[in-house]
Amino acid sequence: MRRLNRKKTLNLMKELDAFPKVPESYVETSVSGGTVSLIAFTTIAFLTVMEFTVYRDTWMKYEYEVDKDFTSKLRINIDITVAMRCQYVGADVLDLAETMVASADGLIYEPVIFDLSPQQKEWQRMLQLIQSRLQEEHSLQDVIFKSAFKSASTALPPREDNSLQSPDACRIHGHLYVNKVAGNFHITVGKAIPHPRGHAHLAALVSHESYNFSHRIDHLSFGELIPGIINPLDGTEKIASDHNQMFQYFITIVPTKLHTYKISAETHQFSVTERERVINHAAGSHGVSGIFMKYDISSLMVTVTEEHMPFWQFLVRLCGIIGGIFSTTGILHGFGRFVAEVIFCRFRLGSSKYTSVPLPDGHTSNHLPLSTDNSTH
């Protein structure tokens, strides 16, 4: 009984077989068919390798939504060198809520030499070259996102020479936590002191001849500090042409959630526009000498996610490549054989149409004979 059921099952499976079976004795091989098959297999192999390369690659997906987090603090990471002595300059933040954050809360004032060493100059030149490429090719930002925490640090390397020159500049570095509202981070003459109506700087004891706000921004970022991420102002260097000069940076911050296969972090991207001018009250150019970074926070949040092609999609695309190439080459080969047979048949017909046929009386005829048998009448 079990053997009978097995036979019925096998017969049913044979009846469901939809693939045609052609005996090998009915298959005619040809040179043209072999050539087309070789081309088809080569094309399939090449496209399979290319498709596997696409399958291994990843891409960044950008999603936008309203940022509903207004209670958390915003972290500002700072590393700026000013060409003035540390006792002459002060840095702080004043936001729209009239809240002042003094630099003593997280910034370090370190006396340094403003001129860079040869190794540091090479680092700065390479960083500026990367910045220029990023401005031209925005797709490189995806590569930076995917290589975060894997690439080398973008921090300024320490000096490799033991210079005996006395420090003539002040490196202000560290981080501050501010309210998540628009504000103004600035570096100007004199230390900041609280004031009922805002704040003030003790600049009366510093002579105008000692003003020099030439500066270098080695690093400026917002949010979580992620090694390997290059920010728009990293490597910027400005040289003041006058003692009383104002440098302004207008920054728009976009909260960003970064999710890759390596890291998951909350950071902030930003765009910046720059302006500089000489303070001359007689000419109508009013203001305070210094470095001013006015930032504003966007209400939109960007979620950047690294995505990968699913394996099932890779199989579907691979089957499409193999089946499509076989079908296409079969159609082209059949069409080519049809055209070749038509041309060769016409050529043979034309050459046989004017064949000379001998007659019994010794004359010749250029017409085709009506019969091919050997009987004579």
PDB file of N, CA and C in Angstrom, residues 40-104:
ATOM      1  N   ALA A  40      27.513  34.996 -23.145  1.00  0.00           N
ATOM      2  CA  ALA A  40      26.488  35.064 -22.098  1.00  0.00           C
ATOM      3  C   ALA A  40      27.067  34.694 -20.743  1.00  0.00           C
ATOM      4  N   PHE A  41      27.852  33.612 -20.670  1.00  0.00           N
ATOM      5  CA  PHE A  41      28.438  33.204 -19.391  1.00  0.00           C
ATOM      6  C   PHE A  41      29.416  34.250 -18.861  1.00  0.00           C
ATOM      7  N   THR A  42      30.189  34.855 -19.769  1.00  0.00           N
ATOM      8  CA  THR A  42      31.126  35.903 -19.339  1.00  0.00           C
ATOM      9  C   THR A  42      30.379  37.105 -18.781  1.00  0.00           C
ATOM     10  N   THR A  43      29.302  37.504 -19.467  1.00  0.00           N
ATOM     11  CA  THR A  43      28.509  38.637 -18.997  1.00  0.00           C
ATOM     12  C   THR A  43      27.854  38.339 -17.659  1.00  0.00           C
ATOM     13  N   ILE A  44      27.349  37.122 -17.504  1.00  0.00           N
ATOM     14  CA  ILE A  44      26.732  36.743 -16.229  1.00  0.00           C
ATOM     15  C   ILE A  44      27.758  36.794 -15.096  1.00  0.00           C
ATOM     16  N   ALA A  45      28.954  36.277 -15.345  1.00  0.00           N
ATOM     17  CA  ALA A  45      29.994  36.295 -14.308  1.00  0.00           C
ATOM     18  C   ALA A  45      30.368  37.732 -13.929  1.00  0.00           C
ATOM     19  N   PHE A  46      30.515  38.597 -14.936  1.00  0.00           N
ATOM     20  CA  PHE A  46      30.899  39.987 -14.665  1.00  0.00           C
ATOM     21  C   PHE A  46      29.810  40.711 -13.871  1.00  0.00           C
ATOM     22  N   LEU A  47      28.549  40.579 -14.307  1.00  0.00           N
ATOM     23  CA  LEU A  47      27.465  41.260 -13.612  1.00  0.00           C
ATOM     24  C   LEU A  47      27.225  40.673 -12.227  1.00  0.00           C
ATOM     25  N   THR A  48      27.490  39.390 -12.045  1.00  0.00           N
ATOM     26  CA  THR A  48      27.347  38.789 -10.719  1.00  0.00           C
ATOM     27  C   THR A  48      28.359  39.380  -9.744  1.00  0.00           C
ATOM     28  N   VAL A  49      29.590  39.554 -10.206  1.00  0.00           N
ATOM     29  CA  VAL A  49      30.614  40.170  -9.351  1.00  0.00           C
ATOM     30  C   VAL A  49      30.239  41.612  -9.018  1.00  0.00           C
ATOM     31  N   MET A  50      29.754  42.360 -10.023  1.00  0.00           N
ATOM     32  CA  MET A  50      29.353  43.741  -9.773  1.00  0.00           C
ATOM     33  C   MET A  50      28.167  43.807  -8.807  1.00  0.00           C
ATOM     34  N   GLU A  51      27.232  42.910  -8.959  1.00  0.00           N
ATOM     35  CA  GLU A  51      26.069  42.887  -8.065  1.00  0.00           C
ATOM     36  C   GLU A  51      26.481  42.523  -6.644  1.00  0.00           C
ATOM     37  N   PHE A  52      27.437  41.641  -6.496  1.00  0.00           N
ATOM     38  CA  PHE A  52      27.928  41.300  -5.164  1.00  0.00           C
ATOM     39  C   PHE A  52      28.636  42.488  -4.516  1.00  0.00           C
ATOM     40  N   THR A  53      29.331  43.287  -5.343  1.00  0.00           N
ATOM     41  CA  THR A  53      29.962  44.507  -4.821  1.00  0.00           C
ATOM     42  C   THR A  53      28.912  45.488  -4.319  1.00  0.00           C
ATOM     43  N   VAL A  54      27.825  45.636  -5.079  1.00  0.00           N
ATOM     44  CA  VAL A  54      26.731  46.511  -4.639  1.00  0.00           C
ATOM     45  C   VAL A  54      26.087  45.966  -3.368  1.00  0.00           C
ATOM     46  N   TYR A  55      25.968  44.652  -3.272  1.00  0.00           N
ATOM     47  CA  TYR A  55      25.361  44.039  -2.083  1.00  0.00           C
ATOM     48  C   TYR A  55      26.207  44.295  -0.830  1.00  0.00           C
ATOM     49  N   ARG A  56      27.511  44.277  -0.981  1.00  0.00           N
ATOM     50  CA  ARG A  56      28.387  44.506   0.166  1.00  0.00           C
ATOM     51  C   ARG A  56      28.415  45.968   0.597  1.00  0.00           C
ATOM     52  N   ASP A  57      28.134  46.888  -0.318  1.00  0.00           N
ATOM     53  CA  ASP A  57      28.185  48.310  -0.016  1.00  0.00           C
ATOM     54  C   ASP A  57      26.956  48.727   0.796  1.00  0.00           C
ATOM     55  N   THR A  58      27.081  49.862   1.484  1.00  0.00           N
ATOM     56  CA  THR A  58      25.975  50.432   2.244  1.00  0.00           C
ATOM     57  C   THR A  58      25.768  51.874   1.816  1.00  0.00           C
ATOM     58  N   TRP A  59      24.628  52.422   2.197  1.00  0.00           N
ATOM     59  CA  TRP A  59      24.329  53.820   1.888  1.00  0.00           C
ATOM     60  C   TRP A  59      23.629  54.448   3.090  1.00  0.00           C
ATOM     61  N   MET A  60      23.606  55.777   3.102  1.00  0.00           N
ATOM     62  CA  MET A  60      23.030  56.511   4.222  1.00  0.00           C
ATOM     63  C   MET A  60      21.632  56.985   3.850  1.00  0.00           C
ATOM     64  N   LYS A  61      20.694  56.737   4.744  1.00  0.00           N
ATOM     65  CA  LYS A  61      19.308  57.158   4.559  1.00  0.00           C
ATOM     66  C   LYS A  61      19.023  58.326   5.501  1.00  0.00           C
ATOM     67  N   TYR A  62      18.447  59.406   4.954  1.00  0.00           N
ATOM     68  CA  TYR A  62      18.177  60.618   5.725  1.00  0.00           C
ATOM     69  C   TYR A  62      16.669  60.738   5.951  1.00  0.00           C
ATOM     70  N   GLU A  63      16.297  60.895   7.209  1.00  0.00           N
ATOM     71  CA  GLU A  63      14.895  61.102   7.582  1.00  0.00           C
ATOM     72  C   GLU A  63      14.794  62.368   8.426  1.00  0.00           C
ATOM     73  N   TYR A  64      13.710  63.124   8.218  1.00  0.00           N
ATOM     74  CA  TYR A  64      13.541  64.420   8.877  1.00  0.00           C
ATOM     75  C   TYR A  64      12.276  64.399   9.736  1.00  0.00           C
ATOM     76  N   GLU A  65      12.403  64.981  10.917  1.00  0.00           N
ATOM     77  CA  GLU A  65      11.260  65.101  11.818  1.00  0.00           C
ATOM     78  C   GLU A  65      11.464  66.322  12.713  1.00  0.00           C
ATOM     79  N   VAL A  66      10.400  66.706  13.402  1.00  0.00           N
ATOM     80  CA  VAL A  66      10.463  67.865  14.293  1.00  0.00           C
ATOM     81  C   VAL A  66      11.183  67.475  15.577  1.00  0.00           C
ATOM     82  N   ASP A  67      12.123  68.310  15.982  1.00  0.00           N
ATOM     83  CA  ASP A  67      12.860  68.067  17.229  1.00  0.00           C
ATOM     84  C   ASP A  67      12.002  68.528  18.400  1.00  0.00           C
ATOM     85  N   LYS A  68      11.605  67.593  19.234  1.00  0.00           N
ATOM     86  CA  LYS A  68      10.741  67.898  20.367  1.00  0.00           C
ATOM     87  C   LYS A  68      11.504  67.985  21.692  1.00  0.00           C
ATOM     88  N   ASP A  69      12.807  67.856  21.635  1.00  0.00           N
ATOM     89  CA  ASP A  69      13.624  67.898  22.846  1.00  0.00           C
ATOM     90  C   ASP A  69      14.127  69.324  23.056  1.00  0.00           C
ATOM     91  N   PHE A  70      13.494  70.034  24.001  1.00  0.00           N
ATOM     92  CA  PHE A  70      13.908  71.406  24.288  1.00  0.00           C
ATOM     93  C   PHE A  70      14.460  71.573  25.699  1.00  0.00           C
ATOM     94  N   THR A  71      14.468  70.503  26.459  1.00  0.00           N
ATOM     95  CA  THR A  71      14.889  70.610  27.857  1.00  0.00           C
ATOM     96  C   THR A  71      16.348  70.214  28.070  1.00  0.00           C
ATOM     97  N   SER A  72      16.903  69.431  27.161  1.00  0.00           N
ATOM     98  CA  SER A  72      18.280  68.972  27.347  1.00  0.00           C
ATOM     99  C   SER A  72      19.261  70.108  27.067  1.00  0.00           C
ATOM    100  N   LYS A  73      20.483  69.909  27.504  1.00  0.00           N
ATOM    101  CA  LYS A  73      21.542  70.886  27.289  1.00  0.00           C
ATOM    102  C   LYS A  73      22.285  70.596  25.988  1.00  0.00           C
ATOM    103  N   LEU A  74      22.822  71.637  25.411  1.00  0.00           N
ATOM    104  CA  LEU A  74      23.616  71.529  24.187  1.00  0.00           C
ATOM    105  C   LEU A  74      25.091  71.645  24.551  1.00  0.00           C
ATOM    106  N   ARG A  75      25.870  70.670  24.106  1.00  0.00           N
ATOM    107  CA  ARG A  75      27.307  70.687  24.393  1.00  0.00           C
ATOM    108  C   ARG A  75      28.045  71.351  23.235  1.00  0.00           C
ATOM    109  N   ILE A  76      28.946  72.285  23.574  1.00  0.00           N
ATOM    110  CA  ILE A  76      29.787  72.957  22.585  1.00  0.00           C
ATOM    111  C   ILE A  76      31.234  72.544  22.833  1.00  0.00           C
ATOM    112  N   ASN A  77      31.850  71.922  21.848  1.00  0.00           N
ATOM    113  CA  ASN A  77      33.247  71.503  21.922  1.00  0.00           C
ATOM    114  C   ASN A  77      34.114  72.537  21.212  1.00  0.00           C
ATOM    115  N   ILE A  78      35.097  73.070  21.904  1.00  0.00           N
ATOM    116  CA  ILE A  78      35.849  74.227  21.423  1.00  0.00           C
ATOM    117  C   ILE A  78      37.341  73.944  21.507  1.00  0.00           C
ATOM    118  N   ASP A  79      38.055  74.326  20.463  1.00  0.00           N
ATOM    119  CA  ASP A  79      39.521  74.311  20.469  1.00  0.00           C
ATOM    120  C   ASP A  79      39.971  75.422  19.523  1.00  0.00           C
ATOM    121  N   ILE A  80      40.185  76.614  20.084  1.00  0.00           N
ATOM    122  CA  ILE A  80      40.515  77.814  19.309  1.00  0.00           C
ATOM    123  C   ILE A  80      41.776  78.438  19.884  1.00  0.00           C
ATOM    124  N   THR A  81      42.657  78.840  19.001  1.00  0.00           N
ATOM    125  CA  THR A  81      43.888  79.519  19.408  1.00  0.00           C
ATOM    126  C   THR A  81      43.833  80.962  18.925  1.00  0.00           C
ATOM    127  N   VAL A  82      44.000  81.903  19.863  1.00  0.00           N
ATOM    128  CA  VAL A  82      43.966  83.341  19.574  1.00  0.00           C
ATOM    129  C   VAL A  82      45.366  83.898  19.758  1.00  0.00           C
ATOM    130  N   ALA A  83      45.772  84.795  18.873  1.00  0.00           N
ATOM    131  CA  ALA A  83      47.134  85.355  18.899  1.00  0.00           C
ATOM    132  C   ALA A  83      47.258  86.467  19.930  1.00  0.00           C
ATOM    133  N   MET A  84      46.804  86.241  21.144  1.00  0.00           N
ATOM    134  CA  MET A  84      46.941  87.169  22.267  1.00  0.00           C
ATOM    135  C   MET A  84      47.236  86.354  23.521  1.00  0.00           C
ATOM    136  N   ARG A  85      47.833  87.002  24.486  1.00  0.00           N
ATOM    137  CA  ARG A  85      48.143  86.313  25.730  1.00  0.00           C
ATOM    138  C   ARG A  85      46.849  86.006  26.493  1.00  0.00           C
ATOM    139  N   CYS A  86      46.907  84.930  27.283  1.00  0.00           N
ATOM    140  CA  CYS A  86      45.708  84.438  27.945  1.00  0.00           C
ATOM    141  C   CYS A  86      45.130  85.454  28.938  1.00  0.00           C
ATOM    142  N   GLN A  87      45.975  86.284  29.544  1.00  0.00           N
ATOM    143  CA  GLN A  87      45.452  87.227  30.522  1.00  0.00           C
ATOM    144  C   GLN A  87      44.699  88.385  29.870  1.00  0.00           C
ATOM    145  N   TYR A  88      44.795  88.480  28.538  1.00  0.00           N
ATOM    146  CA  TYR A  88      44.136  89.583  27.848  1.00  0.00           C
ATOM    147  C   TYR A  88      42.780  89.207  27.256  1.00  0.00           C
ATOM    148  N   VAL A  89      42.431  87.932  27.173  1.00  0.00           N
ATOM    149  CA  VAL A  89      41.214  87.523  26.478  1.00  0.00           C
ATOM    150  C   VAL A  89      40.309  86.751  27.431  1.00  0.00           C
ATOM    151  N   GLY A  90      39.026  86.743  27.088  1.00  0.00           N
ATOM    152  CA  GLY A  90      38.033  86.007  27.852  1.00  0.00           C
ATOM    153  C   GLY A  90      36.967  85.456  26.924  1.00  0.00           C
ATOM    154  N   ALA A  91      36.448  84.278  27.243  1.00  0.00           N
ATOM    155  CA  ALA A  91      35.438  83.620  26.416  1.00  0.00           C
ATOM    156  C   ALA A  91      34.247  83.254  27.286  1.00  0.00           C
ATOM    157  N   ASP A  92      33.057  83.452  26.735  1.00  0.00           N
ATOM    158  CA  ASP A  92      31.833  83.050  27.437  1.00  0.00           C
ATOM    159  C   ASP A  92      30.695  82.982  26.429  1.00  0.00           C
ATOM    160  N   VAL A  93      29.537  82.519  26.914  1.00  0.00           N
ATOM    161  CA  VAL A  93      28.350  82.348  26.079  1.00  0.00           C
ATOM    162  C   VAL A  93      27.200  83.113  26.709  1.00  0.00           C
ATOM    163  N   LEU A  94      26.452  83.812  25.869  1.00  0.00           N
ATOM    164  CA  LEU A  94      25.248  84.510  26.303  1.00  0.00           C
ATOM    165  C   LEU A  94      24.126  84.113  25.354  1.00  0.00           C
ATOM    166  N   ASP A  95      23.059  83.488  25.899  1.00  0.00           N
ATOM    167  CA  ASP A  95      21.964  83.048  25.038  1.00  0.00           C
ATOM    168  C   ASP A  95      20.810  84.033  25.088  1.00  0.00           C
ATOM    169  N   LEU A  96      19.748  83.708  24.345  1.00  0.00           N
ATOM    170  CA  LEU A  96      18.596  84.600  24.269  1.00  0.00           C
ATOM    171  C   LEU A  96      17.836  84.685  25.581  1.00  0.00           C
ATOM    172  N   ALA A  97      18.017  83.712  26.441  1.00  0.00           N
ATOM    173  CA  ALA A  97      17.375  83.747  27.754  1.00  0.00           C
ATOM    174  C   ALA A  97      18.164  84.588  28.748  1.00  0.00           C
ATOM    175  N   GLU A  98      19.155  85.316  28.252  1.00  0.00           N
ATOM    176  CA  GLU A  98      20.013  86.168  29.084  1.00  0.00           C
ATOM    177  C   GLU A  98      20.759  85.351  30.130  1.00  0.00           C
ATOM    178  N   THR A  99      21.070  84.104  29.781  1.00  0.00           N
ATOM    179  CA  THR A  99      21.836  83.243  30.672  1.00  0.00           C
ATOM    180  C   THR A  99      23.288  83.232  30.224  1.00  0.00           C
ATOM    181  N   MET A 100      24.190  83.598  31.112  1.00  0.00           N
ATOM    182  CA  MET A 100      25.603  83.634  30.777  1.00  0.00           C
ATOM    183  C   MET A 100      26.274  82.377  31.294  1.00  0.00           C
ATOM    184  N   VAL A 101      27.090  81.767  30.438  1.00  0.00           N
ATOM    185  CA  VAL A 101      27.886  80.600  30.820  1.00  0.00           C
ATOM    186  C   VAL A 101      29.345  81.019  30.761  1.00  0.00           C
ATOM    187  N   ALA A 102      29.989  81.116  31.889  1.00  0.00           N
ATOM    188  CA  ALA A 102      31.383  81.559  31.929  1.00  0.00           C
ATOM    189  C   ALA A 102      32.303  80.451  31.446  1.00  0.00           C
ATOM    190  N   SER A 103      33.435  80.861  30.924  1.00  0.00           N
ATOM    191  CA  SER A 103      34.394  79.891  30.392  1.00  0.00           C
ATOM    192  C   SER A 103      35.027  79.045  31.493  1.00  0.00           C
ATOM    193  N   ALA A 104      34.962  79.502  32.730  1.00  0.00           N
ATOM    194  CA  ALA A 104      35.552  78.736  33.827  1.00  0.00           C
ATOM    195  C   ALA A 104      34.817  77.430  34.078  1.00  0.00           C
TER     196      ALA A 104
END
